[in-house]
PDB file of C-alpha atoms and ligand atoms in Angstrom:
ATOM      1  CA  UNK Q  13      36.223  45.109 -26.787  1.00  0.00           C
ATOM      2  CA  UNK Q  14      33.166  42.971 -27.482  1.00  0.00           C
ATOM      3  CA  UNK Q  15      30.302  44.247 -25.340  1.00  0.00           C
ATOM      4  CA  UNK Q  16      26.822  42.798 -24.817  1.00  0.00           C
ATOM      5  CA  UNK Q  17      24.167  45.361 -23.851  1.00  0.00           C
ATOM      6  CA  UNK Q  18      20.607  44.273 -23.101  1.00  0.00           C
ATOM      7  CA  UNK Q  19      17.717  46.586 -24.013  1.00  0.00           C
ATOM      8  CA  UNK Q  20      19.332  48.501 -26.882  1.00  0.00           C
ATOM      9  CA  UNK Q  21      16.196  49.391 -28.886  1.00  0.00           C
ATOM     10  CA  UNK Q  22      15.533  52.658 -27.028  1.00  0.00           C
ATOM     11  CA  UNK Q  23      16.700  54.936 -24.236  1.00  0.00           C
ATOM     12  CA  UNK Q  24      19.857  54.441 -22.230  1.00  0.00           C
ATOM     13  CA  UNK Q  25      20.758  51.071 -23.794  1.00  0.00           C
ATOM     14  CA  UNK Q  26      20.590  52.505 -27.295  1.00  0.00           C
ATOM     15  CA  UNK Q  27      22.648  55.569 -26.303  1.00  0.00           C
ATOM     16  CA  UNK Q  28      25.273  53.352 -24.648  1.00  0.00           C
ATOM     17  CA  UNK Q  29      25.479  51.096 -27.708  1.00  0.00           C
ATOM     18  CA  UNK Q  30      25.925  54.076 -30.043  1.00  0.00           C
ATOM     19  CA  UNK Q  31      28.576  55.612 -27.777  1.00  0.00           C
ATOM     20  CA  UNK Q  32      30.587  52.382 -27.480  1.00  0.00           C
ATOM     21  CA  UNK Q  33      30.331  51.772 -31.243  1.00  0.00           C
ATOM     22  CA  UNK Q  34      31.696  55.291 -31.726  1.00  0.00           C
ATOM     23  CA  UNK Q  35      34.628  54.329 -29.494  1.00  0.00           C
ATOM     24  CA  UNK Q  36      35.455  51.431 -31.817  1.00  0.00           C
ATOM     25  CA  UNK Q  37      33.993  48.567 -29.780  1.00  0.00           C
ATOM     26  CA  UNK Q  38      31.911  45.720 -31.209  1.00  0.00           C
ATOM     27  CA  UNK Q  39      28.457  45.720 -29.650  1.00  0.00           C
ATOM     28  CA  UNK Q  40      25.920  42.924 -29.429  1.00  0.00           C
ATOM     29  CA  UNK Q  41      22.492  44.179 -28.384  1.00  0.00           C
ATOM     30  CA  UNK Q  42      19.086  42.722 -27.733  1.00  0.00           C
ATOM     31  CA  UNK Q  43      15.477  43.676 -27.177  1.00  0.00           C
ATOM     32  CA  UNK Q  44      12.118  42.046 -27.802  1.00  0.00           C
ATOM     33  CA  UNK Q  45      11.434  44.231 -30.819  1.00  0.00           C
ATOM     34  CA  UNK Q  46      13.673  44.804 -33.882  1.00  0.00           C
ATOM     35  CA  UNK Q  47      16.873  46.857 -33.907  1.00  0.00           C
ATOM     36  CA  UNK Q  48      16.946  50.629 -34.209  1.00  0.00           C
ATOM     37  CA  UNK Q  49      20.733  50.757 -34.672  1.00  0.00           C
ATOM     38  CA  UNK Q  50      22.459  50.119 -37.975  1.00  0.00           C
ATOM     39  CA  UNK Q  51      26.231  49.885 -37.765  1.00  0.00           C
ATOM     40  CA  UNK Q  52      28.766  47.463 -39.247  1.00  0.00           C
ATOM     41  CA  UNK Q  53      30.075  46.611 -35.753  1.00  0.00           C
ATOM     42  CA  UNK Q  54      26.588  46.081 -34.278  1.00  0.00           C
ATOM     43  CA  UNK Q  55      24.645  42.794 -34.112  1.00  0.00           C
ATOM     44  CA  UNK Q  56      21.090  42.728 -32.781  1.00  0.00           C
ATOM     45  CA  UNK Q  57      19.216  39.766 -31.345  1.00  0.00           C
ATOM     46  CA  UNK Q  58      15.446  39.775 -30.948  1.00  0.00           C
ATOM     47  CA  UNK Q  59      15.596  38.200 -27.497  1.00  0.00           C
ATOM     48  CA  UNK Q  60      13.407  38.564 -24.433  1.00  0.00           C
ATOM     49  CA  UNK Q  61      15.772  38.478 -21.454  1.00  0.00           C
ATOM     50  CA  UNK Q  62      13.115  36.780 -19.317  1.00  0.00           C
ATOM     51  CA  UNK Q  63      13.356  33.765 -21.655  1.00  0.00           C
ATOM     52  CA  UNK Q  64      16.413  31.718 -20.627  1.00  0.00           C
ATOM     53  CA  UNK Q  65      16.308  29.794 -23.915  1.00  0.00           C
ATOM     54  CA  UNK Q  66      16.568  33.085 -25.828  1.00  0.00           C
ATOM     55  CA  UNK Q  67      19.560  34.177 -23.697  1.00  0.00           C
ATOM     56  CA  UNK Q  68      21.268  30.816 -24.283  1.00  0.00           C
ATOM     57  CA  UNK Q  69      20.688  30.972 -28.028  1.00  0.00           C
ATOM     58  CA  UNK Q  70      22.072  34.559 -28.134  1.00  0.00           C
ATOM     59  CA  UNK Q  71      25.152  33.357 -26.210  1.00  0.00           C
ATOM     60  CA  UNK Q  72      25.636  30.494 -28.695  1.00  0.00           C
ATOM     61  CA  UNK Q  73      25.553  33.014 -31.557  1.00  0.00           C
ATOM     62  CA  UNK Q  74      28.071  35.284 -29.752  1.00  0.00           C
ATOM     63  CA  UNK Q  75      30.360  32.282 -29.196  1.00  0.00           C
ATOM     64  CA  UNK Q  76      30.147  31.387 -32.911  1.00  0.00           C
ATOM     65  CA  UNK Q  77      30.711  35.004 -34.059  1.00  0.00           C
ATOM     66  CA  UNK Q  78      33.318  36.216 -31.552  1.00  0.00           C
ATOM     67  CA  UNK Q  79      34.277  33.350 -29.240  1.00  0.00           C
ATOM     68  CA  UNK Q  80      34.109  35.611 -26.193  1.00  0.00           C
ATOM     69  CA  UNK Q  81      32.695  38.677 -24.435  1.00  0.00           C
ATOM     70  CA  UNK Q  82      34.738  41.385 -22.676  1.00  0.00           C
ATOM     71  CA  UNK Q  83      31.854  43.189 -20.966  1.00  0.00           C
ATOM     72  CA  UNK Q  84      28.139  42.729 -20.283  1.00  0.00           C
ATOM     73  CA  UNK Q  85      25.807  45.619 -19.467  1.00  0.00           C
ATOM     74  CA  UNK Q  86      22.516  44.494 -17.930  1.00  0.00           C
ATOM     75  CA  UNK Q  87      20.414  47.491 -18.916  1.00  0.00           C
ATOM     76  CA  UNK Q  88      17.016  46.064 -20.003  1.00  0.00           C
ATOM     77  CA  UNK Q  89      14.453  46.896 -17.369  1.00  0.00           C
ATOM     78  CA  UNK Q  90      10.921  47.925 -16.680  1.00  0.00           C
ATOM     79  CA  UNK Q  91       9.201  50.213 -14.162  1.00  0.00           C
ATOM     80  CA  UNK Q  92       5.719  50.537 -12.790  1.00  0.00           C
ATOM     81  CA  UNK Q  93       4.758  53.341 -10.464  1.00  0.00           C
ATOM     82  CA  UNK Q  94       1.883  52.299  -8.278  1.00  0.00           C
ATOM     83  CA  UNK Q  95       0.921  51.943  -4.662  1.00  0.00           C
ATOM     84  CA  UNK Q  96       1.658  48.328  -3.723  1.00  0.00           C
ATOM     85  CA  UNK Q  97      -1.988  47.886  -2.602  1.00  0.00           C
ATOM     86  CA  UNK Q  98      -3.136  48.436  -6.182  1.00  0.00           C
ATOM     87  CA  UNK Q  99      -0.350  46.448  -7.859  1.00  0.00           C
ATOM     88  CA  UNK Q 100      -1.644  43.061  -9.034  1.00  0.00           C
ATOM     89  CA  UNK Q 101       0.413  40.008  -8.015  1.00  0.00           C
ATOM     90  CA  UNK Q 102       1.253  39.219 -11.666  1.00  0.00           C
ATOM     91  CA  UNK Q 103       2.655  42.748 -12.191  1.00  0.00           C
ATOM     92  CA  UNK Q 104       4.886  42.358  -9.125  1.00  0.00           C
ATOM     93  CA  UNK Q 105       6.209  39.025 -10.290  1.00  0.00           C
ATOM     94  CA  UNK Q 106       6.766  40.289 -13.833  1.00  0.00           C
ATOM     95  CA  UNK Q 107       8.826  43.190 -12.413  1.00  0.00           C
ATOM     96  CA  UNK Q 108      11.174  40.751 -10.686  1.00  0.00           C
ATOM     97  CA  UNK Q 109      11.298  38.548 -13.807  1.00  0.00           C
ATOM     98  CA  UNK Q 110      12.560  41.429 -15.980  1.00  0.00           C
ATOM     99  CA  UNK Q 111      14.580  43.478 -13.490  1.00  0.00           C
ATOM    100  CA  UNK Q 112      16.106  40.746 -11.327  1.00  0.00           C
ATOM    101  CA  UNK Q 113      15.828  37.168 -12.645  1.00  0.00           C
ATOM    102  CA  UNK Q 114      16.763  38.194 -16.205  1.00  0.00           C
ATOM    103  CA  UNK Q 115      19.919  39.875 -14.847  1.00  0.00           C
ATOM    104  CA  UNK Q 116      20.759  36.764 -12.833  1.00  0.00           C
ATOM    105  CA  UNK Q 117      20.212  34.494 -15.868  1.00  0.00           C
ATOM    106  CA  UNK Q 118      22.138  36.794 -18.183  1.00  0.00           C
ATOM    107  CA  UNK Q 119      25.095  36.852 -15.772  1.00  0.00           C
ATOM    108  CA  UNK Q 120      25.119  33.064 -15.393  1.00  0.00           C
ATOM    109  CA  UNK Q 121      24.993  32.452 -19.159  1.00  0.00           C
ATOM    110  CA  UNK Q 122      27.498  35.145 -20.167  1.00  0.00           C
ATOM    111  CA  UNK Q 123      30.121  34.302 -17.522  1.00  0.00           C
ATOM    112  CA  UNK Q 124      31.169  31.399 -19.769  1.00  0.00           C
ATOM    113  CA  UNK Q 125      31.940  33.896 -22.560  1.00  0.00           C
ATOM    114  CA  UNK Q 126      33.515  36.468 -20.225  1.00  0.00           C
ATOM    115  CA  UNK Q 127      35.926  33.778 -19.048  1.00  0.00           C
ATOM    116  CA  UNK Q 128      37.218  33.547 -22.637  1.00  0.00           C
ATOM    117  CA  UNK Q 129      38.120  37.269 -22.600  1.00  0.00           C
ATOM    118  CA  UNK Q 130      41.741  38.326 -22.745  1.00  0.00           C
ATOM    119  CA  UNK Q 131      40.941  41.497 -20.781  1.00  0.00           C
ATOM    120  CA  UNK Q 132      42.701  41.472 -17.387  1.00  0.00           C
ATOM    121  CA  UNK Q 133      39.350  41.822 -15.600  1.00  0.00           C
ATOM    122  CA  UNK Q 134      36.250  41.481 -17.800  1.00  0.00           C
ATOM    123  CA  UNK Q 135      33.242  43.390 -16.520  1.00  0.00           C
ATOM    124  CA  UNK Q 136      29.568  42.993 -15.726  1.00  0.00           C
ATOM    125  CA  UNK Q 137      27.684  46.251 -15.167  1.00  0.00           C
ATOM    126  CA  UNK Q 138      24.127  46.349 -13.790  1.00  0.00           C
ATOM    127  CA  UNK Q 139      21.829  49.374 -14.053  1.00  0.00           C
ATOM    128  CA  UNK Q 140      20.111  50.531 -10.848  1.00  0.00           C
ATOM    129  CA  UNK Q 141      18.151  53.579  -9.737  1.00  0.00           C
ATOM    130  CA  UNK Q 142      17.869  56.291  -7.088  1.00  0.00           C
ATOM    131  CA  UNK Q 143      14.528  54.696  -6.201  1.00  0.00           C
ATOM    132  CA  UNK Q 144      16.639  52.273  -4.090  1.00  0.00           C
ATOM    133  CA  UNK Q 145      18.490  54.677  -1.737  1.00  0.00           C
ATOM    134  CA  UNK Q 146      15.507  57.052  -1.689  1.00  0.00           C
ATOM    135  CA  UNK Q 147      12.992  54.246  -0.968  1.00  0.00           C
ATOM    136  CA  UNK Q 148      10.479  56.120  -3.118  1.00  0.00           C
ATOM    137  CA  UNK Q 149       6.823  55.634  -2.303  1.00  0.00           C
ATOM    138  CA  UNK Q 150       4.840  54.291  -5.234  1.00  0.00           C
ATOM    139  CA  UNK Q 151       7.901  52.386  -6.444  1.00  0.00           C
ATOM    140  CA  UNK Q 152       7.973  49.459  -4.044  1.00  0.00           C
ATOM    141  CA  UNK Q 153       8.282  46.716  -6.658  1.00  0.00           C
ATOM    142  CA  UNK Q 154      10.608  48.662  -8.951  1.00  0.00           C
ATOM    143  CA  UNK Q 155      12.964  49.680  -6.143  1.00  0.00           C
ATOM    144  CA  UNK Q 156      12.840  46.258  -4.462  1.00  0.00           C
ATOM    145  CA  UNK Q 157      13.764  44.521  -7.741  1.00  0.00           C
ATOM    146  CA  UNK Q 158      16.674  46.936  -8.257  1.00  0.00           C
ATOM    147  CA  UNK Q 159      17.751  46.597  -4.594  1.00  0.00           C
ATOM    148  CA  UNK Q 160      17.963  42.864  -5.307  1.00  0.00           C
ATOM    149  CA  UNK Q 161      20.190  43.681  -8.291  1.00  0.00           C
ATOM    150  CA  UNK Q 162      22.470  45.781  -6.055  1.00  0.00           C
ATOM    151  CA  UNK Q 163      22.758  42.857  -3.640  1.00  0.00           C
ATOM    152  CA  UNK Q 164      23.441  40.530  -6.607  1.00  0.00           C
ATOM    153  CA  UNK Q 165      26.226  42.934  -7.617  1.00  0.00           C
ATOM    154  CA  UNK Q 166      27.847  42.717  -4.175  1.00  0.00           C
ATOM    155  CA  UNK Q 167      27.601  38.945  -3.746  1.00  0.00           C
ATOM    156  CA  UNK Q 168      28.411  38.041  -7.347  1.00  0.00           C
ATOM    157  CA  UNK Q 169      31.513  40.269  -7.272  1.00  0.00           C
ATOM    158  CA  UNK Q 170      32.896  37.936  -4.595  1.00  0.00           C
ATOM    159  CA  UNK Q 171      31.791  34.735  -6.328  1.00  0.00           C
ATOM    160  CA  UNK Q 172      33.319  35.770  -9.681  1.00  0.00           C
ATOM    161  CA  UNK Q 173      36.510  37.401  -8.370  1.00  0.00           C
ATOM    162  CA  UNK Q 174      38.449  34.156  -8.829  1.00  0.00           C
ATOM    163  CA  UNK Q 175      37.952  34.264 -12.638  1.00  0.00           C
ATOM    164  CA  UNK Q 176      38.662  37.382 -12.342  1.00  0.00           C
ATOM    165  CA  UNK Q 177      35.376  38.941 -13.503  1.00  0.00           C
ATOM    166  CA  UNK Q 178      34.298  42.249 -11.979  1.00  0.00           C
ATOM    167  CA  UNK Q 179      30.652  43.033 -11.144  1.00  0.00           C
ATOM    168  CA  UNK Q 180      29.587  46.651 -10.649  1.00  0.00           C
ATOM    169  CA  UNK Q 181      26.480  48.773 -10.937  1.00  0.00           C
ATOM    170  CA  UNK Q 182      25.532  52.274 -12.012  1.00  0.00           C
ATOM    171  CA  UNK Q 183      22.700  54.009 -10.135  1.00  0.00           C
ATOM    172  CA  UNK Q 184      20.784  56.552 -12.182  1.00  0.00           C
ATOM    173  CA  UNK Q 185      18.571  59.514 -11.292  1.00  0.00           C
ATOM    174  CA  UNK Q 186      15.675  60.360 -13.658  1.00  0.00           C
ATOM    175  CA  UNK Q 187      16.565  60.467 -17.368  1.00  0.00           C
ATOM    176  CA  UNK Q 188      14.164  61.341 -20.234  1.00  0.00           C
ATOM    177  CA  UNK Q 189      13.296  57.988 -21.873  1.00  0.00           C
ATOM    178  CA  UNK Q 190      10.242  55.892 -22.732  1.00  0.00           C
ATOM    179  CA  UNK Q 191      10.399  54.587 -19.154  1.00  0.00           C
ATOM    180  CA  UNK Q 192       9.817  58.046 -17.613  1.00  0.00           C
ATOM    181  CA  UNK Q 193       7.627  59.679 -20.271  1.00  0.00           C
ATOM    182  CA  UNK Q 194       4.411  59.020 -18.344  1.00  0.00           C
ATOM    183  CA  UNK Q 195       5.781  60.484 -15.094  1.00  0.00           C
ATOM    184  CA  UNK Q 196       4.379  64.021 -14.590  1.00  0.00           C
ATOM    185  CA  UNK Q 197       6.991  66.805 -14.911  1.00  0.00           C
ATOM    186  CA  UNK Q 198       6.225  68.023 -11.347  1.00  0.00           C
ATOM    187  CA  UNK Q 199       7.114  64.603  -9.922  1.00  0.00           C
ATOM    188  CA  UNK Q 200      10.409  64.544 -11.832  1.00  0.00           C
ATOM    189  CA  UNK Q 201      11.163  68.093 -10.577  1.00  0.00           C
ATOM    190  CA  UNK Q 202      10.706  66.994  -6.962  1.00  0.00           C
ATOM    191  CA  UNK Q 203      13.246  64.202  -7.528  1.00  0.00           C
ATOM    192  CA  UNK Q 204      15.723  66.513  -9.256  1.00  0.00           C
ATOM    193  CA  UNK Q 205      15.561  68.849  -6.241  1.00  0.00           C
ATOM    194  CA  UNK Q 206      16.835  65.941  -4.098  1.00  0.00           C
ATOM    195  CA  UNK Q 207      19.992  65.637  -6.233  1.00  0.00           C
ATOM    196  CA  UNK Q 208      23.132  67.672  -5.442  1.00  0.00           C
ATOM    197  CA  UNK Q 209      23.153  68.697  -9.141  1.00  0.00           C
ATOM    198  CA  UNK Q 210      19.674  70.140  -9.681  1.00  0.00           C
ATOM    199  CA  UNK Q 211      19.192  69.301 -13.344  1.00  0.00           C
ATOM    200  CA  UNK Q 212      17.989  66.301 -15.306  1.00  0.00           C
ATOM    201  CA  UNK Q 213      20.565  63.566 -15.906  1.00  0.00           C
ATOM    202  CA  UNK Q 214      21.256  63.039 -19.620  1.00  0.00           C
ATOM    203  CA  UNK Q 215      22.714  60.120 -21.555  1.00  0.00           C
ATOM    204  CA  UNK Q 216      25.887  62.211 -21.981  1.00  0.00           C
ATOM    205  CA  UNK Q 217      26.260  62.117 -18.172  1.00  0.00           C
ATOM    206  CA  UNK Q 218      25.984  58.309 -18.204  1.00  0.00           C
ATOM    207  CA  UNK Q 219      28.177  57.134 -21.089  1.00  0.00           C
ATOM    208  CA  UNK Q 220      31.524  58.255 -19.610  1.00  0.00           C
ATOM    209  CA  UNK Q 221      31.095  56.524 -16.205  1.00  0.00           C
ATOM    210  CA  UNK Q 222      29.813  53.377 -17.961  1.00  0.00           C
ATOM    211  CA  UNK Q 223      32.795  53.388 -20.326  1.00  0.00           C
ATOM    212  CA  UNK Q 224      35.106  53.701 -17.287  1.00  0.00           C
ATOM    213  CA  UNK Q 225      33.381  50.948 -15.300  1.00  0.00           C
ATOM    214  CA  UNK Q 226      33.739  48.406 -18.127  1.00  0.00           C
ATOM    215  CA  UNK Q 227      37.284  49.459 -19.090  1.00  0.00           C
ATOM    216  CA  UNK Q 228      40.555  48.136 -17.734  1.00  0.00           C
ATOM    217  CA  UNK Q 229      41.099  51.564 -16.078  1.00  0.00           C
ATOM    218  CA  UNK Q 230      38.623  50.431 -13.398  1.00  0.00           C
ATOM    219  CA  UNK Q 231      40.158  46.950 -13.212  1.00  0.00           C
ATOM    220  CA  UNK Q 232      40.433  46.918  -9.398  1.00  0.00           C
ATOM    221  CA  UNK Q 233      36.844  48.102  -8.769  1.00  0.00           C
ATOM    222  CA  UNK Q 234      34.267  45.418  -8.053  1.00  0.00           C
ATOM    223  CA  UNK Q 235      31.068  45.043  -6.015  1.00  0.00           C
ATOM    224  CA  UNK Q 236      30.271  48.776  -6.214  1.00  0.00           C
ATOM    225  CA  UNK Q 237      27.191  50.625  -7.460  1.00  0.00           C
ATOM    226  CA  UNK Q 238      28.156  54.153  -8.503  1.00  0.00           C
ATOM    227  CA  UNK Q 239      25.348  56.712  -8.229  1.00  0.00           C
ATOM    228  CA  UNK Q 240      25.250  59.772 -10.497  1.00  0.00           C
ATOM    229  CA  UNK Q 241      24.036  63.287  -9.741  1.00  0.00           C
ATOM    230  CA  UNK Q 242      24.837  63.444  -6.023  1.00  0.00           C
ATOM    231  CA  UNK Q 243      22.016  61.441  -4.515  1.00  0.00           C
ATOM    232  CA  UNK Q 244      23.420  60.360  -1.134  1.00  0.00           C
TER     233      UNK Q 244
HETATM  234  N1  LIG H   2      14.989  56.451 -17.460  1.00  0.00           N
HETATM  235  C1  LIG H   2      15.243  56.636 -16.177  1.00  0.00           C
HETATM  236  O1  LIG H   2      14.899  57.673 -15.576  1.00  0.00           O
HETATM  237  C2  LIG H   2      15.985  55.579 -15.387  1.00  0.00           C
HETATM  238  C3  LIG H   2      16.417  55.903 -14.091  1.00  0.00           C
HETATM  239  C4  LIG H   2      17.083  54.932 -13.354  1.00  0.00           C
HETATM  240  C5  LIG H   2      17.329  53.688 -13.906  1.00  0.00           C
HETATM  241  N2  LIG H   2      16.883  53.396 -15.153  1.00  0.00           N
HETATM  242  C6  LIG H   2      17.154  52.047 -15.685  1.00  0.00           C
HETATM  243  O2  LIG H   2      17.798  52.159 -16.933  1.00  0.00           O
HETATM  244  C7  LIG H   2      17.517  51.002 -17.713  1.00  0.00           C
HETATM  245  C8  LIG H   2      17.083  51.429 -19.112  1.00  0.00           C
HETATM  246  O3  LIG H   2      15.901  52.173 -18.995  1.00  0.00           O
HETATM  247  P1  LIG H   2      15.419  53.245 -20.069  1.00  0.00           P
HETATM  248  O4  LIG H   2      14.984  54.432 -19.314  1.00  0.00           O
HETATM  249  O5  LIG H   2      16.409  53.398 -21.167  1.00  0.00           O
HETATM  250  O6  LIG H   2      14.087  52.508 -20.572  1.00  0.00           O
HETATM  251  P2  LIG H   2      13.474  52.271 -22.019  1.00  0.00           P
HETATM  252  O7  LIG H   2      13.688  53.427 -22.914  1.00  0.00           O
HETATM  253  O8  LIG H   2      12.088  51.787 -21.751  1.00  0.00           O
HETATM  254  O9  LIG H   2      14.363  51.070 -22.599  1.00  0.00           O
HETATM  255  C9  LIG H   2      14.261  49.765 -22.127  1.00  0.00           C
HETATM  256  C10 LIG H   2      14.873  48.870 -23.183  1.00  0.00           C
HETATM  257  O10 LIG H   2      14.849  47.521 -22.689  1.00  0.00           O
HETATM  258  C11 LIG H   2      14.227  46.686 -23.656  1.00  0.00           C
HETATM  259  N3  LIG H   2      13.522  45.648 -22.907  1.00  0.00           N
HETATM  260  C12 LIG H   2      12.531  45.799 -22.013  1.00  0.00           C
HETATM  261  N4  LIG H   2      12.117  44.603 -21.558  1.00  0.00           N
HETATM  262  C13 LIG H   2      12.893  43.678 -22.183  1.00  0.00           C
HETATM  263  C14 LIG H   2      12.937  42.272 -22.163  1.00  0.00           C
HETATM  264  N5  LIG H   2      12.111  41.548 -21.393  1.00  0.00           N
HETATM  265  N6  LIG H   2      13.859  41.642 -22.926  1.00  0.00           N
HETATM  266  C15 LIG H   2      14.692  42.346 -23.716  1.00  0.00           C
HETATM  267  N7  LIG H   2      14.701  43.680 -23.776  1.00  0.00           N
HETATM  268  C16 LIG H   2      13.793  44.341 -23.034  1.00  0.00           C
HETATM  269  C17 LIG H   2      13.304  47.591 -24.474  1.00  0.00           C
HETATM  270  O11 LIG H   2      13.127  47.127 -25.799  1.00  0.00           O
HETATM  271  P3  LIG H   2      11.862  46.199 -26.218  1.00  0.00           P
HETATM  272  O12 LIG H   2      10.650  46.907 -25.732  1.00  0.00           O
HETATM  273  O13 LIG H   2      11.961  46.092 -27.710  1.00  0.00           O
HETATM  274  O14 LIG H   2      12.110  44.884 -25.550  1.00  0.00           O
HETATM  275  C18 LIG H   2      14.132  48.871 -24.496  1.00  0.00           C
HETATM  276  O15 LIG H   2      15.086  48.822 -25.533  1.00  0.00           O
HETATM  277  C19 LIG H   2      16.453  50.208 -16.939  1.00  0.00           C
HETATM  278  O16 LIG H   2      17.074  49.139 -16.240  1.00  0.00           O
HETATM  279  C20 LIG H   2      15.911  51.232 -15.951  1.00  0.00           C
HETATM  280  O17 LIG H   2      15.400  50.648 -14.783  1.00  0.00           O
HETATM  281  C21 LIG H   2      16.223  54.305 -15.916  1.00  0.00           C
END
């Protein structure tokens, strides 16, 4: 398969790219800064997903190189943990630019390439967070932007079913990455105690479900966000 993953320089996106490359897929990745992955089947674009022109130019390059996409993983994201009263308006808007509007734009631009796929049901997969079902205080903007992504997943799954492109999500509990490194260990522990499995989620826990959700084995699943760790 040819898979586009956004935000592959670090963290979960990088781990997913390396896993899927190991499984023999061709991966196209992007981030604002240069690549950290070197692999013959990997192509990196220095693209900011909040810049529609950059997304379009990446899609043109994918069309020239491969002619299609079989799966898109909208992973690039940002978080800011702050009481909403002390969150400046620009920070709030930036959060929605990266976490919501970039996902929307990426979906719209890549659908044209997904429609060229010969997979029976090409897949879009969006990354969400336990901050949504847990309505975590201090994470109003982060969780609201990801809640919007979960709603996008539900509505878009219906609008794209005719093609037939599937749209799903994966909801993650805390994982050790750059995104969470400034969160105090005690705060992470409190969250882990809310999970059914009381240990930190690792990238090894994530890659298998992601692989399944973009594969033809899950070809009749659409509009769902699957949460890991037992969080409901
Ligand atoms: N870590 C967790 O505990 C956790 C829990 C639940 C959900 N998530 C979600 O998982 C996803 C990945 O997070 P992570 O923990 O792996 O974070 P991370 O280590 O900070 O990685 C984020 C990646 O996205 C890229 N990125 C950020 N803004 C971008 C932009 N505007 N355009 C293009 N690329 C951009 C970054 O590269 P550049 O800086 O080079 O652009 C980086 O490669 C996010 O959607 C996050 O909300 C994470």
